[in-house]
Amino acid sequence: MATPEMRKDTLRRLRAGSGKLATAALKSLDAEHPWFSDLPAQERSWVGSVAQAGINSFVSWYAAPGESYRSATEVFAAAPPELTRSISLQHTLSIVRTVVKIVESHSDEFASPGNEQHLREAILRYSREIAFSAAEVYARAAESRGAWDARLEALVIDALVRGEVGDDLPSRAAALGWKPGPTLVMVGKTHGPLGEVQSAELRRHMRRVAPGSLVGIHGEDLVIIARSDEDRTKLAEELMPSFGPGPVVIGPEAVTLAEVARSTRAAFTGVAAAPAWALTPRPVGADDLLPERVLVGDAAARDRLMAVAYDPIVKAGGSLQETVATFLDCGRSLELASRTMFVHANTVRYRLKKVAELTDWDVLSTRDAHILETAFALGRLRDAAHAPL
């Protein structure tokens, strides 16, 4: 049994040899763990500080075992919080095991005669406390990081919705794991109001389906921004169950953060405009709702609709513009349009086919005719506003 004199002598020896133990621990880390050798110099110094603090903390604990919890926790105060980001809990526990192994292997050298077994038992008890302390440090860091990431994610989504792509937004998005590339944007409603637990579970599910995705929950509005390196349609189908009842709108394809912002705004206005089209598919593309988005005051939709459904027909020249305008003004009747233009109905049909090839919208289709009719109305208003008096 260890006597007070034995403990005092062992403590003196441990204090004198703490530097030697720390050096031996670092050499062992270098030899046994390749990941340690690959660390940058700054992070290696952090690990060295933790190893030295672990040995010093054990010495303090051995002197006053009643303060074990405080001593164990102080080990990780030697390194900055960034350590938990750059070094995993598994690697940290490897550091702990290595330090414990080194101290234990030198126990006969530092223990006073007859106190060897007592010192080894003390090392074992303290190693358990250090392991629990490490797990607690990482748990607190994860909780803090999760709360910070949620706030940062909300800020990024809000900036994208408002179109405020400042100089700092790319770095903020990158901190959340987003990288430029083919991106799918989806906007819809949640399955009713979500509490913190449901919101966290929804985010976890989204990231399992689409790693690196950004998820915004604003009331009952749900925004998903996910990398779509492969099949956008398949990814959208996998994400659909996360949305509640109501329209779900897919924004235009995007790659850069500025394009993602435009896509997000288009999808948001698409959700607001979707009720104007009674047969809105689910999901529906934001560009399939251009006429409805114009009705809710979306200036970007107005400009795009003219750019893709009016300007190409005007620039094509010939009689395409006249034919489309006459067909629409004649109640979408081939016969009436042909009589008005003094041409055969097949000529009208041929010209309208050329328009479909040019714009991908077939004016003989009810929905496509509505799109072209809205585009022509907007184009005429714009042309009239710019016409000389």
Coordinates of C-alpha atoms in Angstrom, one line a residue:
M1 CA 0.0 0.0 0.0
A2 CA 1.3 3.4 -0.9
T3 CA 2.3 5.6 2.0
P4 CA 2.2 9.4 2.0
E5 CA 6.0 9.4 1.8
M6 CA 5.9 7.2 -1.3
R7 CA 3.3 9.4 -3.0
K8 CA 5.3 12.5 -2.2
D9 CA 8.5 11.0 -3.7
T10 CA 6.6 9.7 -6.8
L11 CA 5.1 13.2 -7.3
R12 CA 8.5 14.8 -7.1
R13 CA 9.9 12.4 -9.7
L14 CA 6.9 13.0 -12.0
R15 CA 7.3 16.7 -11.8
A16 CA 11.0 16.4 -12.6
G17 CA 10.4 14.1 -15.6
S18 CA 7.3 15.7 -17.1
G19 CA 9.3 17.3 -20.0
K20 CA 10.9 13.9 -20.8
L21 CA 7.5 12.3 -20.9
A22 CA 6.1 15.0 -23.2
T23 CA 9.0 14.6 -25.6
A24 CA 8.6 10.8 -25.6
A25 CA 4.8 11.2 -26.3
L26 CA 5.4 13.4 -29.3
K27 CA 8.0 11.0 -30.7
S28 CA 5.5 8.1 -30.3
L29 CA 2.8 10.1 -32.0
D30 CA 5.1 10.8 -35.0
A31 CA 6.1 7.1 -35.2
E32 CA 2.7 5.5 -34.7
H33 CA 0.2 7.9 -36.3
P34 CA 0.7 9.0 -39.9
W35 CA -2.1 11.6 -39.7
F36 CA 0.0 13.5 -37.0
S37 CA 3.0 13.8 -39.4
D38 CA 0.7 15.2 -42.1
L39 CA -0.7 18.0 -39.9
P40 CA 0.4 21.6 -40.5
A41 CA 3.0 23.0 -38.1
Q42 CA 0.5 25.1 -36.2
E43 CA -1.8 22.1 -35.6
R44 CA 1.1 19.9 -34.6
S45 CA 2.0 22.6 -32.0
W46 CA -1.6 22.4 -30.7
V47 CA -1.3 18.7 -30.3
G48 CA 2.0 19.1 -28.5
S49 CA 0.4 21.6 -26.1
V50 CA -2.4 19.1 -25.4
A51 CA 0.1 16.3 -24.8
Q52 CA 2.2 18.5 -22.4
A53 CA -1.0 19.7 -20.7
G54 CA -2.2 16.1 -20.3
I55 CA 1.0 15.1 -18.5
N56 CA 1.1 18.2 -16.3
S57 CA -2.6 17.7 -15.5
F58 CA -2.0 14.1 -14.5
V59 CA 0.8 15.3 -12.2
S60 CA -1.6 17.9 -10.6
W61 CA -4.3 15.3 -10.3
Y62 CA -1.9 12.8 -8.6
A63 CA -1.1 15.6 -6.1
A64 CA -4.8 16.3 -5.4
P65 CA -7.1 13.6 -6.9
G66 CA -10.2 15.3 -5.5
E67 CA -10.0 17.9 -8.2
S68 CA -10.0 15.4 -11.0
Y69 CA -12.7 16.9 -13.1
R70 CA -11.2 20.3 -13.2
S71 CA -7.8 18.9 -14.0
A72 CA -9.1 16.7 -16.8
T73 CA -11.0 19.6 -18.4
E74 CA -8.0 21.9 -18.3
V75 CA -6.1 19.6 -20.6
F76 CA -8.1 20.9 -23.6
A77 CA -7.8 24.6 -22.5
A78 CA -4.2 24.5 -23.8
A79 CA -5.5 24.4 -27.4
P80 CA -7.8 26.8 -29.3
P81 CA -11.4 25.8 -30.2
E82 CA -10.3 25.3 -33.8
L83 CA -8.6 22.1 -32.7
T84 CA -12.0 20.3 -32.7
R85 CA -12.5 21.3 -36.4
S86 CA -9.1 20.1 -37.6
I87 CA -8.6 17.0 -35.5
S88 CA -11.4 14.5 -35.0
L89 CA -12.4 13.1 -31.6
Q90 CA -11.0 9.7 -32.7
H91 CA -7.6 11.3 -33.3
T92 CA -7.8 13.1 -30.0
L93 CA -8.5 9.9 -28.1
S94 CA -5.5 8.4 -29.9
I95 CA -3.4 11.3 -28.5
V96 CA -4.8 10.5 -25.0
R97 CA -4.0 6.8 -25.4
T98 CA -0.5 7.5 -26.6
V99 CA 0.2 9.8 -23.6
V100 CA -1.2 7.3 -21.2
K101 CA 0.9 4.5 -22.7
I102 CA 4.1 6.6 -22.4
V103 CA 3.4 7.5 -18.8
E104 CA 2.5 3.9 -18.0
S105 CA 5.7 2.6 -19.7
H106 CA 7.8 4.9 -17.6
S107 CA 5.9 4.2 -14.3
D108 CA 8.6 2.0 -12.9
E109 CA 11.1 4.8 -13.6
F110 CA 9.1 7.5 -11.8
A111 CA 7.4 5.6 -9.1
S112 CA 9.2 5.4 -5.7
P113 CA 10.1 1.8 -4.8
G114 CA 7.0 -0.1 -3.8
N115 CA 4.7 2.5 -5.4
E116 CA 4.7 1.1 -8.9
Q117 CA 1.3 -0.6 -8.9
H118 CA -0.4 2.4 -7.2
L119 CA 1.0 4.7 -9.9
R120 CA -0.3 2.4 -12.7
E121 CA -3.7 2.3 -11.2
A122 CA -3.8 6.1 -10.9
I123 CA -2.8 6.4 -14.6
L124 CA -5.7 4.1 -15.5
R125 CA -8.3 6.0 -13.5
Y126 CA -7.1 9.3 -14.9
S127 CA -7.1 8.1 -18.5
R128 CA -10.8 7.3 -18.1
E129 CA -11.5 10.9 -16.9
I130 CA -9.5 12.4 -19.8
A131 CA -11.4 10.3 -22.3
F132 CA -14.8 11.5 -20.9
S133 CA -13.5 15.0 -20.8
A134 CA -12.5 14.9 -24.5
A135 CA -15.9 13.6 -25.5
E136 CA -17.5 16.4 -23.5
V137 CA -15.3 19.0 -25.2
Y138 CA -16.2 17.7 -28.6
A139 CA -19.9 17.5 -27.8
R140 CA -19.9 21.1 -26.6
A141 CA -18.0 22.1 -29.7
A142 CA -20.4 20.3 -32.0
E143 CA -23.4 21.8 -30.3
S144 CA -21.9 25.3 -30.5
R145 CA -20.9 24.7 -34.1
G146 CA -24.3 23.4 -35.0
A147 CA -26.0 26.5 -33.6
W148 CA -23.5 28.8 -35.3
D149 CA -23.9 26.9 -38.6
A150 CA -27.7 27.1 -38.4
R151 CA -27.5 30.9 -37.9
L152 CA -24.9 31.3 -40.7
E153 CA -27.1 29.1 -43.0
A154 CA -30.1 31.3 -42.3
L155 CA -28.1 34.4 -43.1
V156 CA -26.8 32.9 -46.4
I157 CA -30.3 31.8 -47.5
D158 CA -31.8 35.2 -46.6
A159 CA -29.1 37.0 -48.6
L160 CA -29.7 34.7 -51.6
V161 CA -33.5 35.3 -51.5
R162 CA -32.9 39.0 -51.4
G163 CA -30.3 38.9 -54.1
E164 CA -27.6 40.4 -51.9
V165 CA -24.5 38.6 -53.1
G166 CA -21.8 40.6 -51.4
D167 CA -18.1 39.9 -51.3
D168 CA -18.4 38.0 -48.0
L169 CA -21.3 35.7 -49.1
P170 CA -19.1 33.1 -51.0
S171 CA -16.9 32.6 -48.0
R172 CA -19.9 32.2 -45.8
A173 CA -21.4 29.6 -48.1
A174 CA -18.1 27.8 -48.4
A175 CA -17.9 27.6 -44.6
L176 CA -21.2 25.6 -44.8
G177 CA -19.8 23.2 -47.4
W178 CA -21.3 24.8 -50.6
K179 CA -19.0 24.8 -53.7
P180 CA -19.7 26.3 -57.1
G181 CA -21.1 23.8 -59.5
P182 CA -24.4 22.6 -61.0
T183 CA -27.0 23.5 -58.4
L184 CA -30.6 22.6 -57.9
V185 CA -32.9 25.2 -56.1
M186 CA -36.3 24.1 -54.8
V187 CA -38.8 26.2 -52.9
G188 CA -42.1 25.1 -51.4
K189 CA -43.8 24.7 -48.0
T190 CA -43.1 22.5 -45.1
H191 CA -45.4 20.0 -43.5
G192 CA -46.8 22.6 -41.2
P193 CA -44.9 24.6 -38.5
L194 CA -41.7 23.0 -37.4
G195 CA -40.0 23.1 -34.0
E196 CA -36.3 23.0 -33.5
V197 CA -36.2 19.2 -33.3
Q198 CA -38.2 18.7 -36.5
S199 CA -36.1 21.4 -38.3
A200 CA -32.9 19.7 -37.3
E201 CA -34.1 16.3 -38.4
L202 CA -35.2 17.8 -41.8
R203 CA -31.8 19.3 -42.3
R204 CA -30.1 16.0 -41.5
H205 CA -32.4 14.2 -43.9
M206 CA -31.6 16.8 -46.7
R207 CA -27.9 16.4 -46.2
R208 CA -28.2 12.6 -46.4
V209 CA -30.0 12.9 -49.7
A210 CA -27.8 15.8 -51.0
P211 CA -24.5 16.2 -49.1
G212 CA -23.4 19.8 -48.8
S213 CA -26.9 21.2 -49.4
L214 CA -28.1 24.5 -47.9
V215 CA -31.5 24.3 -46.2
G216 CA -33.6 27.4 -45.3
I217 CA -36.7 27.3 -43.2
H218 CA -38.6 30.6 -43.0
G219 CA -41.8 30.0 -41.1
E220 CA -43.4 27.4 -43.4
D221 CA -41.3 28.3 -46.4
L222 CA -38.7 25.6 -47.3
V223 CA -35.7 26.4 -49.5
I224 CA -33.3 23.7 -50.6
I225 CA -30.1 24.5 -52.5
A226 CA -28.3 21.3 -53.5
R227 CA -25.5 20.3 -55.7
S228 CA -26.9 18.5 -58.8
D229 CA -23.8 17.1 -60.5
E230 CA -25.8 14.2 -61.9
D231 CA -29.5 14.0 -62.7
R232 CA -31.5 17.1 -61.6
T233 CA -34.8 15.4 -62.2
K234 CA -33.9 12.4 -60.0
L235 CA -32.6 14.6 -57.2
A236 CA -35.7 16.7 -57.3
E237 CA -37.8 13.5 -57.0
E238 CA -35.8 12.4 -54.0
L239 CA -36.3 15.8 -52.3
M240 CA -40.0 16.1 -53.0
P241 CA -41.2 14.1 -49.9
S242 CA -39.7 16.7 -47.7
F243 CA -42.2 19.3 -49.0
G244 CA -45.7 19.7 -47.6
P245 CA -48.9 20.4 -49.6
G246 CA -48.8 23.3 -52.2
P247 CA -46.7 24.2 -55.1
V248 CA -43.0 23.2 -55.3
V249 CA -41.0 25.3 -57.7
I250 CA -37.6 24.4 -59.2
G251 CA -35.4 27.4 -60.0
P252 CA -33.5 27.8 -63.3
E253 CA -30.2 26.0 -63.5
A254 CA -27.4 27.7 -61.7
V255 CA -23.6 27.3 -61.1
T256 CA -22.2 30.4 -59.5
L257 CA -23.5 31.9 -56.3
A258 CA -24.9 34.9 -58.2
E259 CA -26.9 32.5 -60.4
V260 CA -28.1 30.6 -57.4
A261 CA -29.4 33.9 -56.0
R262 CA -31.4 34.6 -59.2
S263 CA -32.6 31.0 -59.3
T264 CA -33.8 31.3 -55.6
R265 CA -35.7 34.5 -56.2
A266 CA -37.3 33.0 -59.4
A267 CA -38.4 30.0 -57.4
F268 CA -39.8 32.1 -54.6
T269 CA -41.9 34.3 -56.9
G270 CA -42.9 31.1 -58.7
V271 CA -44.5 29.7 -55.5
A272 CA -46.4 33.0 -55.0
A273 CA -47.6 32.9 -58.7
A274 CA -48.4 29.2 -59.1
P275 CA -52.0 29.5 -57.9
A276 CA -52.8 31.6 -61.0
W277 CA -52.3 28.4 -63.1
A278 CA -55.0 25.9 -62.1
L279 CA -53.1 23.0 -63.6
T280 CA -49.7 23.8 -62.2
P281 CA -47.6 20.5 -62.1
R282 CA -45.8 19.5 -58.9
P283 CA -42.9 20.2 -59.0
V284 CA -42.9 22.9 -61.7
G285 CA -40.0 24.9 -63.2
A286 CA -39.8 28.6 -62.5
D287 CA -39.5 29.3 -66.2
D288 CA -42.7 27.4 -66.8
L289 CA -44.5 30.0 -64.7
L290 CA -43.2 33.1 -66.5
P291 CA -46.6 34.6 -67.3
E292 CA -47.9 34.1 -63.8
R293 CA -44.7 35.5 -62.3
V294 CA -45.2 38.6 -64.4
L295 CA -48.6 39.0 -62.9
V296 CA -47.1 39.1 -59.4
G297 CA -44.7 41.8 -60.4
D298 CA -41.5 39.8 -61.1
A299 CA -39.5 42.1 -63.4
A300 CA -36.9 39.4 -64.1
A301 CA -39.7 37.1 -65.3
R302 CA -41.0 39.9 -67.6
D303 CA -37.6 40.5 -69.2
R304 CA -36.9 36.8 -69.6
L305 CA -40.3 36.1 -71.1
M306 CA -39.7 38.8 -73.8
A307 CA -36.2 37.6 -74.3
V308 CA -37.1 34.0 -75.0
A309 CA -40.6 34.2 -76.5
Y310 CA -40.9 37.5 -78.3
D311 CA -37.5 38.8 -79.3
P312 CA -36.4 35.7 -81.2
I313 CA -39.6 35.8 -83.3
V314 CA -39.1 39.5 -84.1
K315 CA -35.4 39.0 -85.0
A316 CA -36.3 36.0 -87.2
G317 CA -38.0 38.5 -89.6
G318 CA -40.2 37.4 -92.4
S319 CA -43.9 36.9 -91.6
L320 CA -43.5 34.9 -88.3
Q321 CA -44.3 37.9 -86.0
E322 CA -47.3 38.8 -88.1
T323 CA -48.6 35.2 -88.2
V324 CA -48.3 34.7 -84.5
A325 CA -49.9 38.0 -83.7
T326 CA -52.8 37.5 -86.1
F327 CA -53.4 33.9 -84.9
L328 CA -53.6 35.0 -81.3
D329 CA -55.8 38.1 -82.1
C330 CA -58.1 35.8 -84.1
G331 CA -59.0 33.7 -81.1
R332 CA -56.3 31.1 -82.0
S333 CA -58.3 30.0 -85.1
L334 CA -56.3 28.8 -88.1
E335 CA -59.1 29.4 -90.5
L336 CA -59.8 33.0 -89.3
A337 CA -56.1 33.8 -89.2
S338 CA -55.6 32.5 -92.8
R339 CA -58.6 34.5 -94.1
T340 CA -57.3 37.7 -92.3
M341 CA -53.9 37.3 -93.8
F342 CA -55.2 36.1 -97.2
V343 CA -53.1 32.9 -97.1
H344 CA -53.9 29.2 -97.0
A345 CA -54.5 27.6 -93.6
N346 CA -51.5 25.3 -94.2
T347 CA -49.3 28.3 -94.7
V348 CA -50.3 29.6 -91.2
R349 CA -49.7 26.1 -89.8
Y350 CA -46.3 25.9 -91.4
R351 CA -45.2 29.3 -90.0
L352 CA -46.5 28.4 -86.5
K353 CA -44.4 25.2 -86.7
K354 CA -41.3 27.3 -87.5
V355 CA -42.1 29.4 -84.4
A356 CA -42.3 26.2 -82.3
E357 CA -38.8 25.2 -83.6
L358 CA -37.5 28.6 -82.8
T359 CA -38.8 29.1 -79.3
D360 CA -39.8 25.6 -78.1
W361 CA -43.3 26.8 -77.6
D362 CA -46.1 25.5 -79.8
V363 CA -48.7 28.2 -80.3
L364 CA -51.3 25.5 -81.2
S365 CA -51.0 24.3 -77.6
T366 CA -53.3 26.1 -75.2
R367 CA -50.7 26.6 -72.5
D368 CA -47.9 27.6 -75.0
A369 CA -50.3 30.0 -76.7
H370 CA -51.0 31.7 -73.4
I371 CA -47.2 32.1 -72.8
L372 CA -46.7 33.6 -76.3
E373 CA -49.7 35.8 -75.9
T374 CA -48.3 37.3 -72.7
A375 CA -44.9 37.7 -74.3
F376 CA -46.3 39.5 -77.3
A377 CA -48.4 41.9 -75.1
L378 CA -45.3 42.7 -73.0
G379 CA -43.1 43.1 -76.1
R380 CA -45.6 45.5 -77.8
L381 CA -45.8 47.6 -74.6
R382 CA -42.0 47.8 -74.5
D383 CA -41.7 48.6 -78.2
A384 CA -44.3 51.3 -77.9
A385 CA -42.6 52.9 -74.9
H386 CA -39.3 53.1 -76.9
A387 CA -40.9 54.3 -80.2
P388 CA -40.2 57.8 -81.2
L389 CA -43.0 60.3 -80.8

